[in-house]
PDB file of C-alpha atoms and ligand atoms in Angstrom:
ATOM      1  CA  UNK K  17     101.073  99.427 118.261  1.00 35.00           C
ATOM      2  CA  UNK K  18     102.135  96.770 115.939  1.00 32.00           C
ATOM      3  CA  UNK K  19     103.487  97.345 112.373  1.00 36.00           C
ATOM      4  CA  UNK K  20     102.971  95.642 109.753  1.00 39.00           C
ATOM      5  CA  UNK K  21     105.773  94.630 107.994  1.00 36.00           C
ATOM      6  CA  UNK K  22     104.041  93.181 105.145  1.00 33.00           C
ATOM      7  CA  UNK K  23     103.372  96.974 104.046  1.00 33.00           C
ATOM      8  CA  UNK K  24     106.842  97.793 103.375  1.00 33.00           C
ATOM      9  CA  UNK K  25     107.773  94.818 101.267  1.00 31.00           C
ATOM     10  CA  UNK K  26     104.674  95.990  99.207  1.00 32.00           C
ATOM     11  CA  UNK K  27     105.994  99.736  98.233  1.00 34.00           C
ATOM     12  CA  UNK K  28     109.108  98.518  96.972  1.00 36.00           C
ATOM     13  CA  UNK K  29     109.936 101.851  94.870  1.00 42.00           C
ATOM     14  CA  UNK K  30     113.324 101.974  92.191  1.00 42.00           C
ATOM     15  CA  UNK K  31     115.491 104.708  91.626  1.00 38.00           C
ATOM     16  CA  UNK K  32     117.742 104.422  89.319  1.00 38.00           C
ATOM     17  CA  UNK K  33     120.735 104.372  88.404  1.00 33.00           C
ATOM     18  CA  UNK K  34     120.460 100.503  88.827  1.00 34.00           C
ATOM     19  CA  UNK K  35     123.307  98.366  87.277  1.00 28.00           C
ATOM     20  CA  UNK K  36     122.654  98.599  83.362  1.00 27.00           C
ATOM     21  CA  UNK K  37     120.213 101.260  83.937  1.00 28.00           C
ATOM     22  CA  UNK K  38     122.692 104.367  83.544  1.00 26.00           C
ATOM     23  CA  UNK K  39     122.779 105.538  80.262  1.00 28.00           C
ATOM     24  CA  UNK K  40     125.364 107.355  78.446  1.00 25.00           C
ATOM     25  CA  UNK K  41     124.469 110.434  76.489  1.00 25.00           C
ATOM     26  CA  UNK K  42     124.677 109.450  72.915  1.00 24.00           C
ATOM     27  CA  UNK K  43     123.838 105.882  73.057  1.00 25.00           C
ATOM     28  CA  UNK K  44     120.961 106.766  72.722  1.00 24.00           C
ATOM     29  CA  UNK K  45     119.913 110.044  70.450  1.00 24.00           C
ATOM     30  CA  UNK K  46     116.901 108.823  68.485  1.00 27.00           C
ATOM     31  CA  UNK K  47     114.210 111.466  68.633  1.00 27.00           C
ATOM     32  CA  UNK K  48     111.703 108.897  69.705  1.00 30.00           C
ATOM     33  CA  UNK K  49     108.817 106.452  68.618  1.00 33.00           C
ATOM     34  CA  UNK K  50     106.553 108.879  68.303  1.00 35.00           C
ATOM     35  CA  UNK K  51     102.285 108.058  67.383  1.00 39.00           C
ATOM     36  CA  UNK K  52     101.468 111.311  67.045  1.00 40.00           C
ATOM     37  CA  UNK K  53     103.189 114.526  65.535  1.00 39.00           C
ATOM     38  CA  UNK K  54     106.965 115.129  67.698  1.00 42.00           C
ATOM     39  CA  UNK K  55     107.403 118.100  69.605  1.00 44.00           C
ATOM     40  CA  UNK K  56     110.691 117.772  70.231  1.00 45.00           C
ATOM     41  CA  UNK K  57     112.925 116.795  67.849  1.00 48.00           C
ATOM     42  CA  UNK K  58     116.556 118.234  69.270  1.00 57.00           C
ATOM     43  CA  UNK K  59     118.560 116.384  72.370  1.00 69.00           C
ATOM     44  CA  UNK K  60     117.332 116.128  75.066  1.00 73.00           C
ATOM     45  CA  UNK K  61     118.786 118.942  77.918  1.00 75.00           C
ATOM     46  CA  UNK K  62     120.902 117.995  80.539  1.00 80.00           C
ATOM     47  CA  UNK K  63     119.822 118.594  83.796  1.00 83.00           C
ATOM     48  CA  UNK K  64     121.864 118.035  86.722  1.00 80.00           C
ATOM     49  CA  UNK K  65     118.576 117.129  89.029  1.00 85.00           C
ATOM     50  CA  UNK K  66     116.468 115.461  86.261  1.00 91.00           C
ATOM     51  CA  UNK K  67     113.219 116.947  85.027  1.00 93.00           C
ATOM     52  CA  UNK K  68     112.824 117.754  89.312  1.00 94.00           C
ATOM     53  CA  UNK K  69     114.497 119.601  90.774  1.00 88.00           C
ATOM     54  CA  UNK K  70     114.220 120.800  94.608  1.00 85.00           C
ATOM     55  CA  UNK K  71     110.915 120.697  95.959  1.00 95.00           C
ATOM     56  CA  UNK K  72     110.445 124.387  95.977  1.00 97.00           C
ATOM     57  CA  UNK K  73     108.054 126.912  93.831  1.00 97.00           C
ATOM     58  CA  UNK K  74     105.894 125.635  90.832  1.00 98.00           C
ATOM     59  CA  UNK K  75     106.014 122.080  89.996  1.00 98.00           C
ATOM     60  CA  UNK K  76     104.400 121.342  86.701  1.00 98.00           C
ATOM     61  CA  UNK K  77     102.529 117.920  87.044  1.00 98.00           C
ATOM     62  CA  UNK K  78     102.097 115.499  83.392  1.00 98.00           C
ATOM     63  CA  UNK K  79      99.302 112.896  83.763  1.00 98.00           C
ATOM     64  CA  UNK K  80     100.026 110.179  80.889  1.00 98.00           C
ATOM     65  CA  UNK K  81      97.042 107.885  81.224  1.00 98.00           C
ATOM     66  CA  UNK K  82      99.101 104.544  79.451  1.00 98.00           C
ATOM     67  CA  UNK K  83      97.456 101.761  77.654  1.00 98.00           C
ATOM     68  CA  UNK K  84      99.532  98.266  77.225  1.00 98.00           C
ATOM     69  CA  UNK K  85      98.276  95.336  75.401  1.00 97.00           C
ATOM     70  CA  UNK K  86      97.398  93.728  78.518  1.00 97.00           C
ATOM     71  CA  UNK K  87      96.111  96.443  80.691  1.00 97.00           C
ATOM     72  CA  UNK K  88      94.441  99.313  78.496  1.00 97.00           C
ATOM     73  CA  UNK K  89      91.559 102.446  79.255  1.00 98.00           C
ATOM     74  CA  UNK K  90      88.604 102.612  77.869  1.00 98.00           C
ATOM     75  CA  UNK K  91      87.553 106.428  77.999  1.00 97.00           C
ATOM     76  CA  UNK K  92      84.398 106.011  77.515  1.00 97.00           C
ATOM     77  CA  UNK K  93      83.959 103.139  80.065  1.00 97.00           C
ATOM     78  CA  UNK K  94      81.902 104.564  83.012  1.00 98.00           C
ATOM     79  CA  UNK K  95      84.345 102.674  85.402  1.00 96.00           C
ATOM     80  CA  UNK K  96      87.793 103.331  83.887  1.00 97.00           C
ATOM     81  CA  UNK K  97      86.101 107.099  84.087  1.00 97.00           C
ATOM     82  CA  UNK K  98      85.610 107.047  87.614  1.00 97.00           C
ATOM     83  CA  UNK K  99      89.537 105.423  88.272  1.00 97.00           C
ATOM     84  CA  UNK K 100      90.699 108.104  86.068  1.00 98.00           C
ATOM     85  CA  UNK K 101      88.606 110.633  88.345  1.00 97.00           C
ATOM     86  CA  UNK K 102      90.250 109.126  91.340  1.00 97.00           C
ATOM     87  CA  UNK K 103      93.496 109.363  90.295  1.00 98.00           C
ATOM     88  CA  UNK K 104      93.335 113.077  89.959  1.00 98.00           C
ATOM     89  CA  UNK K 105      91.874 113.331  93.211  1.00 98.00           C
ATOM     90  CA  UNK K 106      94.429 111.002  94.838  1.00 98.00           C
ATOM     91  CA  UNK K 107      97.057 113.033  93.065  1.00 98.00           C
ATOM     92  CA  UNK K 108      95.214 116.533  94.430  1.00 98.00           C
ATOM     93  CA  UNK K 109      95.473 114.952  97.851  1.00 98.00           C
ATOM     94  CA  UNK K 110      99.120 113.990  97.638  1.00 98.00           C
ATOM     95  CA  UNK K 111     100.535 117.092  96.175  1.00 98.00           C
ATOM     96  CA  UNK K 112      98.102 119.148  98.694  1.00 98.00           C
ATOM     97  CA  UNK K 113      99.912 117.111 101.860  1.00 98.00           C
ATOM     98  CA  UNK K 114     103.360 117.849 100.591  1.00 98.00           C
ATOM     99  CA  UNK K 115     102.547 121.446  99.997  1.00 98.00           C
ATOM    100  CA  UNK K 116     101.133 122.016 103.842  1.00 98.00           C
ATOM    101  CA  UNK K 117     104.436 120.002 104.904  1.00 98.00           C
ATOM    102  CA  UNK K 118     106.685 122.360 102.728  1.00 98.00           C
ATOM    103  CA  UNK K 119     105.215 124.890 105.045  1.00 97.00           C
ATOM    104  CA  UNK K 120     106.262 123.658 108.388  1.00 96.00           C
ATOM    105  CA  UNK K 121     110.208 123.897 106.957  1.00 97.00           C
ATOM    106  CA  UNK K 122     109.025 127.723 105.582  1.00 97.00           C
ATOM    107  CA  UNK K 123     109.036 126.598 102.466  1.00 97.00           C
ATOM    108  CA  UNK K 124     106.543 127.418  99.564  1.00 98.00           C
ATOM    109  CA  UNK K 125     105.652 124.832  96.530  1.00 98.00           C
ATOM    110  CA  UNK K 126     102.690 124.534  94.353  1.00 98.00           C
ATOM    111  CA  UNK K 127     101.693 121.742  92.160  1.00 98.00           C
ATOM    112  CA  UNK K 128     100.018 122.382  89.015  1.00 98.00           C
ATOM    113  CA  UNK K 129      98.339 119.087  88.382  1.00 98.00           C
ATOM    114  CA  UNK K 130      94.726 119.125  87.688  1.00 98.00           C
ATOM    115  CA  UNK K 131      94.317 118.838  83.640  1.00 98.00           C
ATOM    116  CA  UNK K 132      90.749 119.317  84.083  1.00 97.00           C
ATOM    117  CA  UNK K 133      92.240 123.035  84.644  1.00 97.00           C
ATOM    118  CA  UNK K 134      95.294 122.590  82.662  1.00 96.00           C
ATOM    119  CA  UNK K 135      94.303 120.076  79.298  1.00 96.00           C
ATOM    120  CA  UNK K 136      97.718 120.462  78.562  1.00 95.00           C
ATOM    121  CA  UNK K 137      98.897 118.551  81.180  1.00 97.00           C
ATOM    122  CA  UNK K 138      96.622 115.185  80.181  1.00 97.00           C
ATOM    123  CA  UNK K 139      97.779 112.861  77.320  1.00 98.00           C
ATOM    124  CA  UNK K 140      96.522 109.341  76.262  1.00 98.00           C
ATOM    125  CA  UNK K 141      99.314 106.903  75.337  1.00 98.00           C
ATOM    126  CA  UNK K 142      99.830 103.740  73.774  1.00 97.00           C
ATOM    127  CA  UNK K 143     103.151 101.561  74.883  1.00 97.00           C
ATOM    128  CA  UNK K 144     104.338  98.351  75.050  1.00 97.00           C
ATOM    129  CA  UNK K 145     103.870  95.661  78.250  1.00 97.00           C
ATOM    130  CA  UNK K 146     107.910  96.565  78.484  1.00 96.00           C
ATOM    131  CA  UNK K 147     106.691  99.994  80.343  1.00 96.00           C
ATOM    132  CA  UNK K 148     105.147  97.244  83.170  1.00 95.00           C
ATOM    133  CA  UNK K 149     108.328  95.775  83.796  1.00 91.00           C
ATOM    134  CA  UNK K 150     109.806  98.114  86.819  1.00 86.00           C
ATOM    135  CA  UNK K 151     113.741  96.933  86.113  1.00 82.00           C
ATOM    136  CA  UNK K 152     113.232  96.647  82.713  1.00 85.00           C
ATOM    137  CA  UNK K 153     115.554  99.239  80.572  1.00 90.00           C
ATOM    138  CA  UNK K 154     113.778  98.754  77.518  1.00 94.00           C
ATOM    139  CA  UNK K 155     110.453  99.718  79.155  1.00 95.00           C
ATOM    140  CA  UNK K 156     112.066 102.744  80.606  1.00 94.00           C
ATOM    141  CA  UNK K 157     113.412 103.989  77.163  1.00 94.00           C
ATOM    142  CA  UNK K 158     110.291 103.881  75.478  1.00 96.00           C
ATOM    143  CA  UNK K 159     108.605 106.496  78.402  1.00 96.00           C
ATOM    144  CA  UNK K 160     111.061 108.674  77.908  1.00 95.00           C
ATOM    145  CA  UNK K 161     111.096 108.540  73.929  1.00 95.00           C
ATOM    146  CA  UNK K 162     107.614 109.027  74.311  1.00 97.00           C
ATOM    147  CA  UNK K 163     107.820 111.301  76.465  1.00 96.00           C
ATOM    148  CA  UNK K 164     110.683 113.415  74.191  1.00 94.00           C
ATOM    149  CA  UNK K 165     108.699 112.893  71.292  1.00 95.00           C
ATOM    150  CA  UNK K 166     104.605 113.964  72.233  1.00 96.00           C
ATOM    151  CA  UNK K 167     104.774 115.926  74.967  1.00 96.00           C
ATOM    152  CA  UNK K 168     106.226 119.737  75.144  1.00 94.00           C
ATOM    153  CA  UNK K 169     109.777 120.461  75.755  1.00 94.00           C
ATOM    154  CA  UNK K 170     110.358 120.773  79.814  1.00 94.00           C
ATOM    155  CA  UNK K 171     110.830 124.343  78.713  1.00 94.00           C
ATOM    156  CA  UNK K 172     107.975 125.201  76.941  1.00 95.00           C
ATOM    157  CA  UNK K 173     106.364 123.587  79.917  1.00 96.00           C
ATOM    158  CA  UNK K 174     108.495 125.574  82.396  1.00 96.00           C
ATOM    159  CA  UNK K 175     107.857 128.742  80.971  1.00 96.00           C
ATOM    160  CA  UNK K 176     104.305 128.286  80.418  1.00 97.00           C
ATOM    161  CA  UNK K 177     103.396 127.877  84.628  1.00 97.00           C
ATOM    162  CA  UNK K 178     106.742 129.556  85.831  1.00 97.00           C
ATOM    163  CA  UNK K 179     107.958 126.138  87.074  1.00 97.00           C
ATOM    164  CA  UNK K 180     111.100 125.110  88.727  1.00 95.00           C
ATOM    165  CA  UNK K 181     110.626 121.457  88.206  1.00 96.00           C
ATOM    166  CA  UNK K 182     108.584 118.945  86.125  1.00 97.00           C
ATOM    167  CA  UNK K 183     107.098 115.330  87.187  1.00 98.00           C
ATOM    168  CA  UNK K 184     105.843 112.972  84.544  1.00 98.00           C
ATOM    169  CA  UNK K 185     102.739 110.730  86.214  1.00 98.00           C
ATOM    170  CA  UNK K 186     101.756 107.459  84.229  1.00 98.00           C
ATOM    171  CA  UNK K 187      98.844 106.255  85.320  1.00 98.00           C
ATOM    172  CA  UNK K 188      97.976 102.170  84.300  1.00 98.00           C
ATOM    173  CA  UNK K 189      94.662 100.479  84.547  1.00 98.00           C
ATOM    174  CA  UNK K 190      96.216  97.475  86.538  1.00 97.00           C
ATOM    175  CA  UNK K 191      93.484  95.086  87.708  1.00 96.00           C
ATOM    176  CA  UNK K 192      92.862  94.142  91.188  1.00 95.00           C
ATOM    177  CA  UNK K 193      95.668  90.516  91.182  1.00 96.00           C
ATOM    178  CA  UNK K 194      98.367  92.995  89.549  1.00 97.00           C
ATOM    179  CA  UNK K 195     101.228  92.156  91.532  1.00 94.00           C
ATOM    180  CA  UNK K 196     103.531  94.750  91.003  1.00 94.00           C
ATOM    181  CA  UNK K 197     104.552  97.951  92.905  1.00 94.00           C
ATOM    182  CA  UNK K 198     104.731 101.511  91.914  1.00 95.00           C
ATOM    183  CA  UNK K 199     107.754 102.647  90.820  1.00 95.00           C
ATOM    184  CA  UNK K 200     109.731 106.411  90.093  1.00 95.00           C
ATOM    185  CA  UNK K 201     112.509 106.765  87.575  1.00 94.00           C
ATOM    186  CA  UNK K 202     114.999 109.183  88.908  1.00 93.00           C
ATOM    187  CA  UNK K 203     117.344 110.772  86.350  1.00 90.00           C
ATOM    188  CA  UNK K 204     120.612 112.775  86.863  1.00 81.00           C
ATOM    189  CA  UNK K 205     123.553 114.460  84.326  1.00 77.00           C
ATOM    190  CA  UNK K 206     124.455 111.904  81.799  1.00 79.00           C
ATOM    191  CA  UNK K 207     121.321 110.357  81.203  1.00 85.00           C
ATOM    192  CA  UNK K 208     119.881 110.355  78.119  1.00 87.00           C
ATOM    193  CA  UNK K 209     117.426 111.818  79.057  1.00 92.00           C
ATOM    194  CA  UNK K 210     116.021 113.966  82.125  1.00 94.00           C
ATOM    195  CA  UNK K 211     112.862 112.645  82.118  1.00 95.00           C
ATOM    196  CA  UNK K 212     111.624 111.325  85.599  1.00 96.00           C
ATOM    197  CA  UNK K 213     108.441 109.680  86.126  1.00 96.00           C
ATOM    198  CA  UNK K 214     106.022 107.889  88.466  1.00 97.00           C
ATOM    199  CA  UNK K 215     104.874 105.253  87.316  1.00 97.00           C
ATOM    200  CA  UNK K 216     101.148 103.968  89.020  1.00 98.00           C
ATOM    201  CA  UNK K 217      99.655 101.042  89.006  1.00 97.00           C
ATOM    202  CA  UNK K 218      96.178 101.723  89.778  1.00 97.00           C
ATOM    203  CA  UNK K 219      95.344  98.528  91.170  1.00 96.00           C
ATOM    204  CA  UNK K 220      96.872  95.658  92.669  1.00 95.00           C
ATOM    205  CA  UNK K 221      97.216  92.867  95.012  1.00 93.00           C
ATOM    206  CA  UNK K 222      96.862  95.691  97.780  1.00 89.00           C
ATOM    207  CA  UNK K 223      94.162  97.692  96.535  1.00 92.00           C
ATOM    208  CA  UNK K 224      93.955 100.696  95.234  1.00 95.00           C
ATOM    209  CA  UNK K 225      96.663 102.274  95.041  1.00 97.00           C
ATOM    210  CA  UNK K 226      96.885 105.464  97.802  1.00 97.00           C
ATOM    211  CA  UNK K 227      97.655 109.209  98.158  1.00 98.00           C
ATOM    212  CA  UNK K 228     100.181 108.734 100.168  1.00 98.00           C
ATOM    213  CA  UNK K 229     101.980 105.992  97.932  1.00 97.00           C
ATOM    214  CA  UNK K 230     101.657 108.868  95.098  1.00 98.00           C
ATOM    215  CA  UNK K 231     103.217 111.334  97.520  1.00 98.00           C
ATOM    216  CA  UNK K 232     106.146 108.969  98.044  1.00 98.00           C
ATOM    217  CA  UNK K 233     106.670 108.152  94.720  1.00 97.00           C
ATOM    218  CA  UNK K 234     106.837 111.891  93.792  1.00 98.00           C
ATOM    219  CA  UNK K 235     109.042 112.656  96.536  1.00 97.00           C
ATOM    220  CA  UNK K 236     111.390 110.345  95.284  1.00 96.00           C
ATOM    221  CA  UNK K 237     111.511 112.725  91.822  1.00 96.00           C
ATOM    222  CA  UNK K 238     112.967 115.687  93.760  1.00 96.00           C
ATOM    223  CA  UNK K 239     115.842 113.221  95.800  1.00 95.00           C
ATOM    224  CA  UNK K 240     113.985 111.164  98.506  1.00 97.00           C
ATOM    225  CA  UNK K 241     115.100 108.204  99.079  1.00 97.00           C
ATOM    226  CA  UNK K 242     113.661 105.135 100.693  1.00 97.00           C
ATOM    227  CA  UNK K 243     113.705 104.434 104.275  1.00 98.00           C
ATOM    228  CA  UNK K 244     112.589 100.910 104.392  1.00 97.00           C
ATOM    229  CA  UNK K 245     115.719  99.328 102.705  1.00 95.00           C
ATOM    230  CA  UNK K 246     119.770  99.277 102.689  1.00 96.00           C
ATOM    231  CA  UNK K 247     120.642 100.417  99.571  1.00 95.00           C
ATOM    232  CA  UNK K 248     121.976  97.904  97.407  1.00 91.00           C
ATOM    233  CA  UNK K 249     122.630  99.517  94.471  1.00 88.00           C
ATOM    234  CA  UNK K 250     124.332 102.951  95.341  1.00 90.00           C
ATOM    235  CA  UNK K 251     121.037 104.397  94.083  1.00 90.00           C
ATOM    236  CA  UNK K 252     119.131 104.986  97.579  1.00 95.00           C
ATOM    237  CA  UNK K 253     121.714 107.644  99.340  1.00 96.00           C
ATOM    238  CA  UNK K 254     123.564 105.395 101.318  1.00 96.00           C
ATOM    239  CA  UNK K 255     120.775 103.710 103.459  1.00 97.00           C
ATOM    240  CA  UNK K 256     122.257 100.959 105.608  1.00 97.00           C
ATOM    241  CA  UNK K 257     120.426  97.993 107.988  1.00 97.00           C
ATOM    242  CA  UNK K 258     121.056 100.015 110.538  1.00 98.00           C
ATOM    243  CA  UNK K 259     119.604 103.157 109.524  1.00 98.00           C
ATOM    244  CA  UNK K 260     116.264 101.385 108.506  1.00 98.00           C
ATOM    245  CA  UNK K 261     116.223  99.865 112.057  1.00 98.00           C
ATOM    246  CA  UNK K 262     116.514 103.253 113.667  1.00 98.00           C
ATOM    247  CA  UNK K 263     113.644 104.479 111.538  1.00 98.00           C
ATOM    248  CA  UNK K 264     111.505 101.392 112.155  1.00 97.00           C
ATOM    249  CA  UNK K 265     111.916 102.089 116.079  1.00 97.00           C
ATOM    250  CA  UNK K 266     112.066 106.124 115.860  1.00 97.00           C
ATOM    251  CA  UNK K 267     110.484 107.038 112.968  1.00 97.00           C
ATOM    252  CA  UNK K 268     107.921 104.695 112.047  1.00 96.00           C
ATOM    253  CA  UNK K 269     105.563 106.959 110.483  1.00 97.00           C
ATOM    254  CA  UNK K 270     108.226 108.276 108.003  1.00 98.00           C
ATOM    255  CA  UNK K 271     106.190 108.292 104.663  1.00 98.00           C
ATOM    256  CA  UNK K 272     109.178 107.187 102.713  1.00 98.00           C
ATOM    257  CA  UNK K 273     108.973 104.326 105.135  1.00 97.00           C
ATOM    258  CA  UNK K 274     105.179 103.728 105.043  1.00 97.00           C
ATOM    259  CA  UNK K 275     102.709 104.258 102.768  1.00 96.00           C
ATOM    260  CA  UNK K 276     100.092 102.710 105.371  1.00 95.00           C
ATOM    261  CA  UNK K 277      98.646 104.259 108.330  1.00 92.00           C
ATOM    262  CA  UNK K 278     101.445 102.540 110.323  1.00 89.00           C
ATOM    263  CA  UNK K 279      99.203 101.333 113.774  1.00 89.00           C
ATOM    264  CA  UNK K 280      96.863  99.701 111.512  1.00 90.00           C
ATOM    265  CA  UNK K 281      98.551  98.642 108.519  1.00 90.00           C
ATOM    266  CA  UNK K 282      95.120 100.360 106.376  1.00 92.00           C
ATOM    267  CA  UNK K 283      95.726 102.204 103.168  1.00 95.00           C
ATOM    268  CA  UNK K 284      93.789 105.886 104.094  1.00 96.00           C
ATOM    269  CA  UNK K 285      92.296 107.103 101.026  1.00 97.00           C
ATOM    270  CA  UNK K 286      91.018 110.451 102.057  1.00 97.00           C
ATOM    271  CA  UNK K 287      93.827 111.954 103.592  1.00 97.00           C
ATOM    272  CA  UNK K 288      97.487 110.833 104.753  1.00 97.00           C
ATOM    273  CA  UNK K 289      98.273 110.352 108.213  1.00 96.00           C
ATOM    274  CA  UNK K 290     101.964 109.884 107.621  1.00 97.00           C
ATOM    275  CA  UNK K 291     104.796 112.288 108.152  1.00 97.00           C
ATOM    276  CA  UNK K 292     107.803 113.713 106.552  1.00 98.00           C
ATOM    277  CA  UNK K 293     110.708 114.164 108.956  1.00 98.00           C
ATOM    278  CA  UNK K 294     113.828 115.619 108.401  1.00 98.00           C
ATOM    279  CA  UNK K 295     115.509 112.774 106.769  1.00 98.00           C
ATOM    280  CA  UNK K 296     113.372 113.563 103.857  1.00 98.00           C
ATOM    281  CA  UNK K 297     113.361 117.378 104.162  1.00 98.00           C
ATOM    282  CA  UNK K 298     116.985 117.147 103.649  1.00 98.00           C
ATOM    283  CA  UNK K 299     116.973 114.789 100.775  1.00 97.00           C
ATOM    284  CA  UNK K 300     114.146 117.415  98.922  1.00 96.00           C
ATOM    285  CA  UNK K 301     116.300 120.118  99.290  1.00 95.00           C
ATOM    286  CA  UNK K 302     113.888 121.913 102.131  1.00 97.00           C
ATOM    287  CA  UNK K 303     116.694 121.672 105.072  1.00 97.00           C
ATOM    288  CA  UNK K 304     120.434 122.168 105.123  1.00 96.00           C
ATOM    289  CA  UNK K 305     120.745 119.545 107.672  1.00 96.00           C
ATOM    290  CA  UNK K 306     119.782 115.836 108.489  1.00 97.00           C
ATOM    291  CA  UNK K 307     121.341 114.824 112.025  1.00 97.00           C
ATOM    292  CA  UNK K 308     119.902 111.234 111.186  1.00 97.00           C
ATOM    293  CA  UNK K 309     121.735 111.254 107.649  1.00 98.00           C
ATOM    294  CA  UNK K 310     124.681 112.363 109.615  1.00 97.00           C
ATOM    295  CA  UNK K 311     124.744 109.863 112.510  1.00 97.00           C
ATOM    296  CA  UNK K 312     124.187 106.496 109.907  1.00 97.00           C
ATOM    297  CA  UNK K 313     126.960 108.242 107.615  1.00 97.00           C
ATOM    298  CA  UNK K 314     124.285 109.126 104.430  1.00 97.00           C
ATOM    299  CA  UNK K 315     125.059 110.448 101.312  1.00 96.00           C
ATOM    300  CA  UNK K 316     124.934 114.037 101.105  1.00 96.00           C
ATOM    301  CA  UNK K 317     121.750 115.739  99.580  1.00 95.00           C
ATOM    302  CA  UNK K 318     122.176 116.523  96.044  1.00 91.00           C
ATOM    303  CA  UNK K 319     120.259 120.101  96.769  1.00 90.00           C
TER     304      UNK K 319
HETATM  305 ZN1  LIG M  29     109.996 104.317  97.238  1.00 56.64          ZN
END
C-alpha cells in the first residue's frame, strides 16, 4: 500500500484570498467586458459564502466552455465534441458521488448540471490566456466580469431551479503537455464579486483530467479546504504540517487529499473510489463537528 506522492503535488488547487487577490468592493465596479448583450448591469450582491453556499438543497451548475488564444474549441470538431461530452459526464459523475455522500451525513443536495437538459446552463466564451494563469488577478477579474456581464444574475438563476447555491464550471481545451493544475476561486463578503468558479483544464501532463478532481474542486466552492498542504496563505482553514501528516497516515483516501485511487496512484474515470470524511463534512457545512479540525487547532467552518 504505497502512495504516491507525486499525485498530490499534481492537484495543487487555490483558494483565494491569496496576498493581492482580495479585492475591495468598489475598486472595482465596471459592469464588465462584455461580447455579447449584458445581463447584469447593477453591482454585484454581496454574499457572505460566495455564489456557494453550504452544500445543501439545489445547486445550480454553469458550464462556460472557454476559448483562449492558445487553447480554443472547435464545436464542430468531432473530437473537441466528444471532450465536451466527457466533461458533462465527468461532471454527472462528480456531482452524483457527492450527492450519495451528502446522504450518509442525512443530508439532501441536488445538482442541476446537465445543459443538455438545462441550455441555460451552457455558454461559449472567448477570454484572454490571463484566465490560464491560476495566481494571476487579472485573469480572475475578467471570469468574473464575464461572468457579471453574459450570464443571468445568481438570482434569476436561483429562482429559476429553487437553488441555494451557484457554481460556475470553465471548462479549457488544454492539450495533453499542459502543465498546469485545476484550480477553484473561492469568494467571500467584500469581494467584488461573489462569483466562484472551477476552473478545468481538460488535459494535461496527467491525463485527463478526473471526476473526482472535479468533485474536489467543487467542494472547495462550498468551504473545503485542502488536506494535502499547510496553509500558507491564511486561505486553506488553518491546515498545518502536522495535520497533513495525520491525514497522510489516517486518512489517506480523503478526496481533498487525493484525487487518485490512493493504492495505485491511477486516475479512475468511471467512478471515484475516494472518500469524504468528516474533516470535509464539517468544512461543507454537513456536520456541526470535526474532532480532527479540533485536535490540529483548525479554523472554524464558515457554515
Ligand atoms: Zn484543492
Amino acid at each position: 500500500m504505497k502512495i504516491r506522492y507525486t499525485v498530490v503535488i499534481f492537484i495543487i488547487c487555490l483558494t483565494f484570498a491569496l496576498t493581492g487577490c482580495y479585492i475591495r468592493p468598489g475598486l472595482y465596479d465596471s459592469t464588465g467586458i462584455s461580447e455579447t448583450s449584458a445581463t447584469e448591469v447593477t453591482t454585484p450582491p454581496q454574499l457572505p459564502h460566495g455564489s456557494a453556499d453550504s452544500c445543501e438543497g439545489i445547486v445550480a451548475v454553469v458550464s462556460i466552455y472557454v476559448s483562449t488564444p492558445s487553447y480554443s474549441w472547435d464545436f464542430t470538431d468531432p473530437a473537441d465534441k466528444q471532450t465536451i461530452s466527457q466533461t458533462l459526464g465527468f461532471l454527472k459523475l462528480a456531482t452524483s458521488w457527492i450527492e450519495t455522500e451528502a446522504s450518509s451525513w442525512n443530508k439532501f443536495v441536488d445538482f442541476k448540471c446537465d445543459w443538455t437538459v438545462n441550455p441555460g446552463l451552457y455558454y461559449e466564451a472567448k477570454m484572454s490566456d490571463d484566465i490560464l494563469v491560476n495566481s494571476d488577478m487579472q485573469g480572475i477579474q475578467e471570469v468574473w466580469k464575464y461572468i457579471a456581464g453574459n450570464i443571468a444574475p445568481i438570482d434569476e438563476i436561483k429562482s429559476e431551479f429553487g437553488a441555494n447555491s451557484v457554481v460556475y464550471m470553465l471548462f479549457v481545451n488544454t492539450p495533453s503537455n499542459f502543465n498546469r493544475n485545476s484550480s477553484t476561486i473561492v469568494c467571500e463578503e467584500g469581494f467584488a464579486y461573489p462569483y466562484e468558479f472551477c476552473r478545468i483544464y481538460c488535459n494535461g501532463i496527467d491525463g485527463e483530467e478526473n471526476p473526482a478532481s472535479y468533485a474536489h474542486e467543487i467542494l472547495h466552492t462550498f468551504g473545503a479546504p485542502d488536506l494535502y498542504k499547510a496553509d500558507d496563505f491564511g486561505n486553506n482553514c488553518g491546515t498545518t504540517e502536522e495535520l497533513v501528516e495525520y491525514v497522510q497516515e489516517n486518512l489517506p483516501n480523503e478526496i481533498m487529499y487525493v484525487t487518485y485511487d490512493y493504492q495505485t496512484g491511477l486516475p479512475y474515470y468511471d467512478h471515484i473510489s475516494n472518500e469524504l470524511t468528516e474533516i470535509t463534512a464539517y468544512y461543507i457545512g454537513w456536520t456541526d463537528k470535526s474532532e480532527v479540525a479540533e485536535e490540529f487547532g483548525m479554523d472554524l467552518s464558515k457554515h
